[in-house]
Coordinates of C-alpha atoms and ligand atoms in Angstrom, one line a residue:
M1 CA -20.1 -15.0 -21.3
L2 CA -22.0 -15.0 -18.0
R3 CA -20.7 -12.8 -15.3
S4 CA -22.7 -14.1 -12.4
R5 CA -20.8 -12.6 -9.5
P6 CA -19.0 -9.2 -9.3
S7 CA -15.2 -9.4 -8.8
R8 CA -14.2 -8.8 -5.2
Q9 CA -11.7 -6.0 -5.2
I10 CA -8.5 -5.0 -3.6
T11 CA -7.7 -4.8 0.0
Q12 CA -8.0 -1.9 2.2
A13 CA -9.7 1.4 2.6
K14 CA -9.8 4.2 5.1
H15 CA -12.9 4.4 7.1
G16 CA -14.5 7.8 8.1
D17 CA -13.0 7.3 11.5
G18 CA -9.4 7.2 10.0
K19 CA -9.0 3.5 10.6
L20 CA -7.5 1.2 8.0
V21 CA -10.0 -1.5 7.4
R22 CA -9.8 -4.8 5.6
M23 CA -11.8 -5.6 2.5
V24 CA -12.2 -9.0 1.1
S25 CA -10.2 -9.1 -2.1
T26 CA -9.6 -12.5 -3.5
A27 CA -10.6 -12.5 -7.2
D28 CA -13.6 -14.6 -8.0
P29 CA -13.0 -16.9 -10.9
L30 CA -16.7 -16.6 -11.8
S31 CA -16.2 -13.0 -12.6
I32 CA -13.5 -13.8 -15.1
D33 CA -14.2 -14.4 -18.8
A34 CA -12.2 -15.3 -21.9
S35 CA -11.2 -11.7 -22.7
D36 CA -9.6 -11.3 -19.3
L37 CA -7.4 -14.2 -20.0
R38 CA -6.2 -13.4 -23.5
I39 CA -2.5 -13.0 -23.9
R40 CA -1.2 -10.1 -26.0
R41 CA 1.4 -10.8 -28.7
V42 CA 3.9 -8.4 -30.3
G43 CA 3.5 -10.3 -33.6
E44 CA 2.9 -13.7 -35.1
P45 CA 5.5 -16.3 -34.3
T46 CA 6.7 -17.7 -37.6
L47 CA 10.3 -18.8 -37.0
S48 CA 11.0 -22.4 -36.2
S49 CA 12.0 -22.7 -32.6
P50 CA 15.3 -24.3 -31.5
M51 CA 13.2 -26.1 -28.9
V52 CA 11.4 -28.2 -31.6
R53 CA 14.0 -30.9 -31.0
L54 CA 12.3 -31.6 -27.6
L55 CA 8.7 -31.2 -28.7
R56 CA 8.3 -34.0 -31.2
G57 CA 5.4 -36.3 -30.4
R58 CA 4.2 -34.2 -27.4
A59 CA 0.5 -34.2 -26.8
S60 CA -1.5 -33.0 -23.8
S61 CA -1.2 -35.6 -20.9
P62 CA -1.5 -35.4 -17.2
H63 CA 2.1 -34.1 -17.2
Y64 CA 2.2 -31.8 -20.1
V65 CA -0.2 -29.3 -21.8
H66 CA 0.3 -28.9 -25.5
E67 CA 0.6 -25.3 -26.8
S68 CA -2.7 -25.8 -28.6
D69 CA -4.5 -26.8 -25.4
R70 CA -5.8 -24.6 -22.6
V71 CA -5.7 -24.9 -18.8
L72 CA -9.1 -24.4 -17.1
L73 CA -9.4 -21.6 -14.6
D74 CA -11.9 -23.5 -12.4
D75 CA -11.1 -26.9 -10.9
T76 CA -14.4 -27.9 -9.5
V77 CA -17.5 -29.2 -11.3
E78 CA -19.8 -26.8 -9.5
S79 CA -17.8 -23.8 -10.5
A80 CA -17.5 -24.9 -14.1
V81 CA -21.3 -25.6 -14.3
A82 CA -22.0 -22.2 -12.8
H83 CA -20.5 -20.6 -16.0
Q84 CA -23.5 -22.0 -17.9
C85 CA -21.6 -22.5 -21.2
A86 CA -20.1 -25.2 -23.3
V87 CA -16.9 -26.8 -22.0
G88 CA -14.8 -25.3 -24.7
D89 CA -16.0 -21.8 -23.7
L90 CA -15.0 -22.2 -20.1
P91 CA -12.5 -19.5 -18.9
S92 CA -9.1 -20.9 -19.5
M93 CA -5.4 -19.9 -19.6
E94 CA -2.7 -20.3 -22.2
P95 CA -0.3 -23.0 -21.0
G96 CA 3.4 -22.1 -20.4
G97 CA 6.2 -24.0 -22.1
P98 CA 8.1 -24.0 -25.4
R99 CA 6.4 -23.3 -28.7
E100 CA 7.1 -24.8 -32.1
H101 CA 7.4 -21.3 -33.5
I102 CA 9.0 -18.2 -32.1
Y103 CA 8.7 -14.5 -33.0
F104 CA 12.3 -13.3 -32.2
D105 CA 15.3 -14.4 -34.2
P106 CA 17.8 -15.5 -31.5
P107 CA 21.0 -14.1 -33.0
R108 CA 19.3 -10.7 -33.5
T109 CA 17.7 -10.7 -30.0
R110 CA 18.7 -8.7 -27.0
A111 CA 17.2 -9.4 -23.6
A112 CA 17.2 -7.4 -20.3
I113 CA 16.3 -8.2 -16.7
V114 CA 15.2 -6.0 -13.8
T115 CA 14.4 -6.8 -10.2
C116 CA 12.2 -4.5 -8.2
G117 CA 10.6 -4.2 -4.7
G118 CA 11.5 -6.0 -1.5
L119 CA 13.9 -9.0 -1.5
C120 CA 12.6 -12.5 -1.8
P121 CA 14.5 -15.8 -1.7
G122 CA 15.2 -17.0 -5.3
L123 CA 15.7 -13.7 -7.1
N124 CA 19.2 -14.8 -8.2
N125 CA 17.9 -18.2 -9.2
V126 CA 15.4 -16.5 -11.5
I127 CA 18.1 -14.2 -13.0
R128 CA 20.4 -17.2 -13.6
G129 CA 17.6 -19.3 -15.0
L130 CA 16.7 -16.6 -17.5
V131 CA 20.3 -16.0 -18.6
L132 CA 21.1 -19.7 -19.1
E133 CA 17.8 -20.6 -20.8
L134 CA 18.2 -17.7 -23.2
A135 CA 21.8 -18.6 -24.0
D136 CA 21.9 -22.4 -23.9
N137 CA 18.5 -23.2 -25.4
Y138 CA 17.8 -20.3 -27.7
G139 CA 21.2 -18.9 -28.5
V140 CA 20.4 -15.4 -27.1
T141 CA 23.7 -14.3 -25.6
E142 CA 23.0 -10.6 -25.3
V143 CA 21.5 -10.2 -21.8
L144 CA 21.6 -7.0 -19.9
G145 CA 20.8 -6.5 -16.2
F146 CA 19.4 -3.1 -15.1
R147 CA 20.6 -2.1 -11.7
D148 CA 18.5 -1.0 -8.7
G149 CA 15.0 -1.6 -10.1
F150 CA 13.2 0.6 -12.6
R151 CA 15.6 3.4 -11.5
G152 CA 18.3 1.7 -13.6
L153 CA 16.2 2.2 -16.7
V154 CA 16.3 6.0 -16.4
D155 CA 19.3 7.1 -14.4
G156 CA 21.9 6.5 -17.2
S157 CA 23.8 3.9 -15.2
P158 CA 25.3 1.3 -17.5
P159 CA 23.5 -2.1 -17.3
L160 CA 25.4 -5.2 -16.3
R161 CA 26.3 -7.7 -19.0
L162 CA 24.9 -11.0 -17.8
S163 CA 27.2 -13.7 -19.1
H164 CA 27.6 -17.3 -18.0
D165 CA 30.5 -16.3 -15.8
V166 CA 28.6 -13.5 -14.1
V167 CA 25.7 -15.7 -13.1
A168 CA 27.8 -18.8 -12.4
D169 CA 27.2 -19.2 -8.7
I170 CA 24.6 -16.5 -7.9
H171 CA 21.9 -19.1 -7.2
N172 CA 23.6 -20.0 -3.9
R173 CA 23.2 -16.4 -2.6
G174 CA 20.2 -14.5 -1.2
G175 CA 19.3 -11.1 -2.5
T176 CA 19.6 -9.9 -6.1
I177 CA 22.9 -9.3 -7.9
L178 CA 21.1 -6.5 -9.8
G179 CA 20.0 -4.6 -6.7
T180 CA 16.5 -3.4 -6.3
S181 CA 14.4 -0.4 -5.3
R182 CA 10.8 0.6 -4.8
G183 CA 8.9 3.1 -6.9
G184 CA 7.9 3.5 -10.5
Q185 CA 9.5 5.6 -13.3
D186 CA 8.2 7.4 -16.3
P187 CA 7.3 4.6 -18.9
A188 CA 8.2 6.8 -21.8
A189 CA 11.7 7.3 -20.4
M190 CA 12.1 3.6 -19.6
V191 CA 11.0 2.6 -23.1
A192 CA 13.3 5.2 -24.6
T193 CA 16.2 3.5 -22.8
L194 CA 15.1 0.1 -24.0
E195 CA 14.8 1.3 -27.6
R196 CA 18.2 3.0 -27.4
L197 CA 19.8 -0.2 -26.1
G198 CA 18.0 -2.4 -28.7
V199 CA 16.3 -4.5 -26.1
N200 CA 13.6 -6.9 -27.5
L201 CA 12.7 -8.9 -24.4
L202 CA 12.3 -7.4 -20.9
F203 CA 11.9 -9.7 -17.9
V204 CA 10.5 -7.9 -14.9
I205 CA 10.8 -9.6 -11.5
G206 CA 8.6 -7.9 -9.0
G207 CA 5.3 -7.5 -7.0
D208 CA 2.0 -5.9 -8.0
G209 CA 3.3 -2.3 -8.2
T210 CA 6.2 -3.4 -10.3
L211 CA 4.0 -5.5 -12.6
R212 CA 1.7 -2.5 -13.1
G213 CA 4.9 -0.6 -14.2
A214 CA 5.7 -3.5 -16.6
Q215 CA 2.2 -3.2 -18.1
R216 CA 2.8 0.5 -18.7
I217 CA 6.1 -0.3 -20.4
A218 CA 4.4 -2.8 -22.7
D219 CA 1.6 -0.3 -23.5
E220 CA 4.1 2.4 -24.2
A221 CA 6.1 0.1 -26.5
D222 CA 2.9 -0.9 -28.3
E223 CA 2.0 2.7 -28.9
R224 CA 5.4 3.4 -30.4
G225 CA 5.1 0.3 -32.6
L226 CA 8.1 -1.3 -30.9
A227 CA 8.3 -5.1 -30.9
L228 CA 9.1 -5.4 -27.2
S229 CA 8.0 -8.5 -25.2
V230 CA 7.5 -7.7 -21.5
V231 CA 7.2 -10.8 -19.4
G232 CA 6.9 -10.7 -15.6
V233 CA 7.9 -13.2 -13.0
P234 CA 5.7 -12.3 -10.0
K235 CA 7.7 -11.9 -6.8
T236 CA 6.2 -11.7 -3.3
I237 CA 7.1 -13.6 -0.2
D238 CA 3.6 -12.6 1.1
N239 CA 2.2 -15.0 -1.6
D240 CA -0.5 -12.4 -2.4
I241 CA -0.6 -12.5 -6.2
P242 CA -3.9 -14.0 -7.4
F243 CA -4.2 -17.0 -9.8
I244 CA -0.8 -18.4 -8.8
D245 CA -0.6 -21.5 -6.6
Q246 CA 2.3 -20.1 -4.7
S247 CA 4.8 -17.4 -5.3
F248 CA 8.5 -18.3 -5.5
G249 CA 10.5 -17.7 -2.3
F250 CA 7.4 -18.2 -0.1
Q251 CA 8.4 -21.7 0.9
T252 CA 11.9 -20.7 1.9
A253 CA 10.6 -17.7 3.8
F254 CA 8.0 -19.6 5.9
T255 CA 10.5 -22.4 6.5
R256 CA 13.0 -19.8 7.9
A257 CA 10.2 -18.4 10.0
T258 CA 9.7 -21.7 11.7
E259 CA 13.2 -21.2 13.3
S260 CA 11.9 -18.1 15.1
I261 CA 8.8 -20.0 16.2
K262 CA 11.1 -22.7 17.7
S263 CA 13.1 -20.1 19.6
A264 CA 9.9 -18.5 20.9
L265 CA 8.6 -21.9 22.0
T266 CA 11.9 -22.8 23.7
E267 CA 11.9 -19.5 25.6
A268 CA 8.2 -19.6 26.5
S269 CA 8.3 -23.2 27.7
S270 CA 11.3 -22.6 29.9
T271 CA 9.8 -20.0 32.1
P272 CA 6.6 -20.0 34.3
N273 CA 3.6 -18.6 32.3
G274 CA 5.8 -17.9 29.3
V275 CA 4.3 -16.5 26.1
G276 CA 6.4 -16.5 22.9
L277 CA 5.1 -13.8 20.5
V278 CA 6.5 -14.0 16.9
K279 CA 5.7 -11.3 14.4
L280 CA 6.1 -12.3 10.7
M281 CA 5.9 -10.4 7.4
G282 CA 2.6 -10.4 5.6
R283 CA 1.2 -6.9 4.9
H284 CA -2.3 -7.8 3.8
S285 CA -2.1 -11.6 3.5
G286 CA -1.4 -14.0 6.4
F287 CA 0.0 -16.9 4.4
I288 CA 3.5 -16.8 5.9
A289 CA 2.0 -16.8 9.4
C290 CA -0.4 -19.6 8.6
Y291 CA 2.2 -21.8 6.9
A292 CA 4.9 -21.2 9.4
A293 CA 2.5 -22.0 12.2
L294 CA 1.4 -25.2 10.5
A295 CA 5.0 -26.2 9.7
S296 CA 5.9 -25.8 13.4
H297 CA 2.6 -27.4 14.7
D298 CA 3.5 -25.8 18.0
V299 CA 1.6 -22.6 17.8
D300 CA -1.4 -21.7 20.0
F301 CA -2.8 -18.7 18.2
V302 CA -2.4 -17.2 14.7
L303 CA -3.5 -13.7 14.0
I304 CA -3.7 -12.5 10.4
P305 CA -5.0 -9.4 8.5
E306 CA -7.9 -11.3 6.9
V307 CA -9.5 -12.2 10.3
P308 CA -10.0 -9.1 12.5
F309 CA -10.0 -9.7 16.2
L310 CA -11.1 -8.1 19.5
L311 CA -8.5 -8.0 22.3
D312 CA -10.8 -7.5 25.2
G313 CA -13.9 -9.1 26.7
P314 CA -14.6 -12.8 27.5
A315 CA -14.5 -13.8 23.9
G316 CA -11.5 -11.6 23.1
F317 CA -8.0 -12.8 22.3
L318 CA -6.4 -11.8 25.7
A319 CA -8.9 -13.9 27.7
A320 CA -8.3 -16.9 25.4
L321 CA -4.6 -16.4 25.9
R322 CA -4.9 -16.4 29.7
R323 CA -7.0 -19.6 29.5
R324 CA -4.4 -21.3 27.3
V325 CA -1.5 -20.3 29.5
A326 CA -3.4 -21.5 32.6
S327 CA -4.0 -24.9 31.0
R328 CA -0.7 -25.5 29.3
G329 CA 1.7 -23.4 31.3
H330 CA 2.9 -21.5 28.2
A331 CA 1.7 -20.4 24.7
V332 CA 3.1 -19.3 21.3
V333 CA 1.4 -16.6 19.3
V334 CA 2.2 -15.9 15.7
V335 CA 1.0 -12.5 14.3
A336 CA 1.3 -11.3 10.7
E337 CA 2.5 -7.7 10.5
G338 CA -0.8 -6.6 8.9
A339 CA -3.0 -8.2 11.5
G340 CA -5.1 -6.0 13.8
Q341 CA -4.7 -2.8 11.8
E342 CA -8.3 -2.0 12.7
L343 CA -7.0 -1.4 16.3
F344 CA -5.1 1.7 15.1
A345 CA -5.9 5.0 13.5
Y346 CA -4.4 5.2 10.0
D347 CA -2.6 8.4 9.0
G348 CA -2.7 7.7 5.2
A349 CA 1.1 7.2 4.9
V350 CA 2.3 5.1 2.0
D351 CA 5.8 3.8 0.9
A352 CA 7.5 4.4 -2.5
S353 CA 5.5 1.5 -3.9
G354 CA 2.2 3.0 -2.8
N355 CA 1.8 0.4 0.0
A356 CA 0.1 1.6 3.2
R357 CA 2.6 2.1 6.0
L358 CA 1.3 -0.2 8.7
A359 CA 1.2 0.4 12.4
D360 CA 3.3 -2.0 14.4
I361 CA 1.1 -4.7 15.8
G362 CA 3.9 -6.6 17.6
P363 CA 4.6 -4.1 20.5
L364 CA 0.9 -3.3 20.9
L365 CA 0.1 -7.0 21.5
R366 CA 3.1 -7.4 23.8
D367 CA 2.1 -4.4 25.9
R368 CA -1.6 -5.3 26.0
M369 CA -0.7 -8.9 27.1
V370 CA 1.5 -7.6 29.9
A371 CA -1.3 -5.1 31.1
D372 CA -4.0 -7.8 30.8
F373 CA -2.2 -10.4 32.8
A374 CA -1.1 -7.8 35.4
A375 CA -4.8 -6.7 35.8
A376 CA -5.8 -10.3 36.3
G377 CA -3.0 -10.8 38.9
T378 CA -1.4 -13.5 36.8
E379 CA 2.3 -13.9 36.3
L380 CA 3.6 -13.6 32.7
T381 CA 6.9 -13.5 30.8
V382 CA 6.6 -12.4 27.2
R383 CA 9.4 -13.2 24.8
Y384 CA 9.0 -11.1 21.6
V385 CA 10.7 -12.4 18.5
D386 CA 10.7 -10.4 15.3
P387 CA 12.8 -12.1 12.6
G388 CA 12.0 -9.2 10.2
Y389 CA 14.1 -9.3 7.0
A390 CA 15.9 -12.5 8.1
I391 CA 13.2 -14.7 6.5
R392 CA 13.5 -13.1 3.0
S393 CA 17.2 -12.4 2.7
V394 CA 18.2 -16.1 2.6
P395 CA 19.0 -18.2 -0.4
A396 CA 16.2 -20.3 -1.9
N397 CA 15.7 -23.8 -0.6
G398 CA 15.6 -26.8 -2.9
W399 CA 11.9 -26.5 -3.7
D400 CA 12.1 -22.8 -4.5
A401 CA 15.3 -23.3 -6.5
V402 CA 13.4 -25.7 -8.8
Y403 CA 10.4 -23.5 -9.0
C404 CA 12.5 -20.4 -9.8
L405 CA 14.3 -22.2 -12.6
R406 CA 11.1 -23.5 -14.1
L407 CA 9.4 -20.1 -13.9
A408 CA 12.5 -18.6 -15.7
Q409 CA 12.3 -21.2 -18.4
A410 CA 8.6 -20.6 -18.9
A411 CA 9.2 -16.8 -19.0
V412 CA 11.9 -17.2 -21.7
H413 CA 9.6 -19.5 -23.8
A414 CA 6.8 -16.9 -23.6
A415 CA 9.0 -14.0 -24.5
M416 CA 10.7 -15.7 -27.4
A417 CA 7.2 -16.6 -28.8
G418 CA 6.3 -12.9 -28.7
R419 CA 4.0 -12.8 -25.8
T420 CA 3.8 -9.6 -23.8
A421 CA 2.1 -7.8 -20.9
M422 CA 1.9 -11.1 -19.1
V423 CA 3.4 -13.0 -16.2
V424 CA 4.2 -16.6 -15.8
G425 CA 2.8 -18.6 -12.9
R426 CA 1.7 -22.0 -11.8
W427 CA -2.0 -22.6 -11.4
H428 CA -3.4 -25.9 -10.2
G429 CA 0.1 -27.4 -10.8
R430 CA 0.3 -26.2 -14.4
F431 CA 2.6 -23.5 -15.8
V432 CA 0.4 -20.8 -17.4
H433 CA 0.5 -17.3 -18.9
L434 CA -1.5 -14.7 -17.1
P435 CA -2.2 -11.2 -18.3
I436 CA -0.6 -8.6 -16.0
A437 CA -4.0 -6.9 -15.6
L438 CA -5.4 -10.0 -14.0
A439 CA -2.4 -10.7 -11.8
T440 CA -2.6 -7.1 -10.4
G441 CA -6.3 -6.6 -10.4
S442 CA -6.9 -8.3 -7.0
R443 CA -5.0 -9.7 -4.1
N444 CA -4.6 -13.3 -2.9
Q445 CA -5.6 -13.6 0.7
V446 CA -6.3 -16.3 3.2
D447 CA -10.0 -17.1 3.0
P448 CA -11.5 -17.1 6.5
D449 CA -13.9 -19.7 5.2
G450 CA -11.3 -21.7 3.3
D451 CA -9.4 -24.8 4.1
L452 CA -6.1 -23.2 4.9
W453 CA -7.6 -21.2 7.8
M454 CA -9.6 -24.3 8.8
S455 CA -6.3 -26.2 9.1
V456 CA -4.9 -23.4 11.2
L457 CA -7.9 -23.6 13.5
E458 CA -7.6 -27.3 13.8
A459 CA -3.9 -27.2 14.5
T460 CA -4.0 -24.4 17.1
G461 CA -7.4 -25.0 18.7
Q462 CA -8.0 -21.3 18.8
P463 CA -11.6 -20.0 18.4
A464 CA -12.8 -19.2 14.8
R465 CA -13.2 -15.6 15.8
F466 CA -12.2 -13.4 18.7
S467 CA -15.3 -11.2 18.9
Ligands
F6P501 O1 5.8 -6.9 0.3 C1 6.5 -7.9 0.8 C2 7.1 -7.5 2.2 O2 7.9 -8.6 2.6 C3 6.0 -7.2 3.2 O3 5.6 -8.3 4.0 C4 6.7 -6.2 4.1 O4 5.8 -5.4 4.8 C5 7.5 -5.5 3.1 O5 7.9 -6.4 2.1 C6 8.6 -4.8 3.8 O6 9.6 -4.5 2.8 P1 10.5 -3.1 2.8 O7 10.8 -2.8 4.2 O8 11.6 -3.5 1.9 O9 9.6 -2.1 2.1

């Protein structure tokens, strides 16, 4: 198949001058071909599925994709045409959902769940959804929960037995009942534990680093000839996993962030020349900042990692802020934590997940605003609001609760059918299976030429660039 454009690759690099610079990284569907989308299996599904009772008479429709059908990767005519191939050869994804045949025999199947990385609203919903789907619809009652991330697969701590009772009301709570941690572990040691405990299905809930770890587990099991299905449920409040419409917990997180924006606006508009500055999570992707700003529709400026900006000069951010305060009497600025990293020298520090430790843009902006207004002889009161972890430690809202449950159901269907080294996600409104390699091979970012950023520019009235 034609590969007409190279894949645009991952985020950031260190420049010769020691500064952390942004690189465009959204994966380009035109660079993807059928082999990138193939889903691995631990074996052929030959057993009749208990879900058959719900599948009779189902055929692909606007509301359902049959297991023999495929979901197209591209959703515009131009991009489909650009592949220059027959319609049946267009890059496409395996649909999620129950299959008529499964690989694992439910009474002889043992599942396990692990949650890794930072918190995200809905983790407990996914855990509960997995446990109940396995038990109630497939008859798999042996479900273990590893504690504290991948660490729990190697440190000898006994896993939690996840029964109906244990998960009864966990979906009403934030966090994860299993605990979580950052950092990978030796795949051989993790697979040894899984083999010793007789685990056949492993559900891994985590971000890109975690999912790479899940891939290594699947590969190690494969090398040992172990029939272990490893299925991921991508987790990131930053919404930065590619080929997924939206990640679970994201809606809850940006909705919670709007409360901080409201507070900042109240403060800013109650004082002469007030500026409310709100810093929100978003390491390399500014989705939370954009969506929270749009949901509030009260924000004057949004600064995100994908759109570098200059502070000084007549076309810089500080001059634009002074003009806005002069015309409206106050202003609200939302900044994603990863924005403006080009303004700092980067020391190369990374966290346990291998993520770059970012410099703190919030205080820098606040200090530069104060200095700039003072130099211009203009009064200014800055109210700095950093909700930090508050936006991700809350329980899932209704929308995310539904999404988490449906992702969990799709993950169980995939694992029982013997799929492995994959994640479940929703793409163009359809539940799909995505190889882990594709989900971790690039990063979803706000496209400075895309319609989300356009909406932000329309809503805020800020210039397209501060340069
Ligand atoms: O990766 C998601 C995220 O929420 C980022 O936006 C943020 O930088 C990071 O987690 C912080 O998490 P922690 O302090 O737990 O490493």
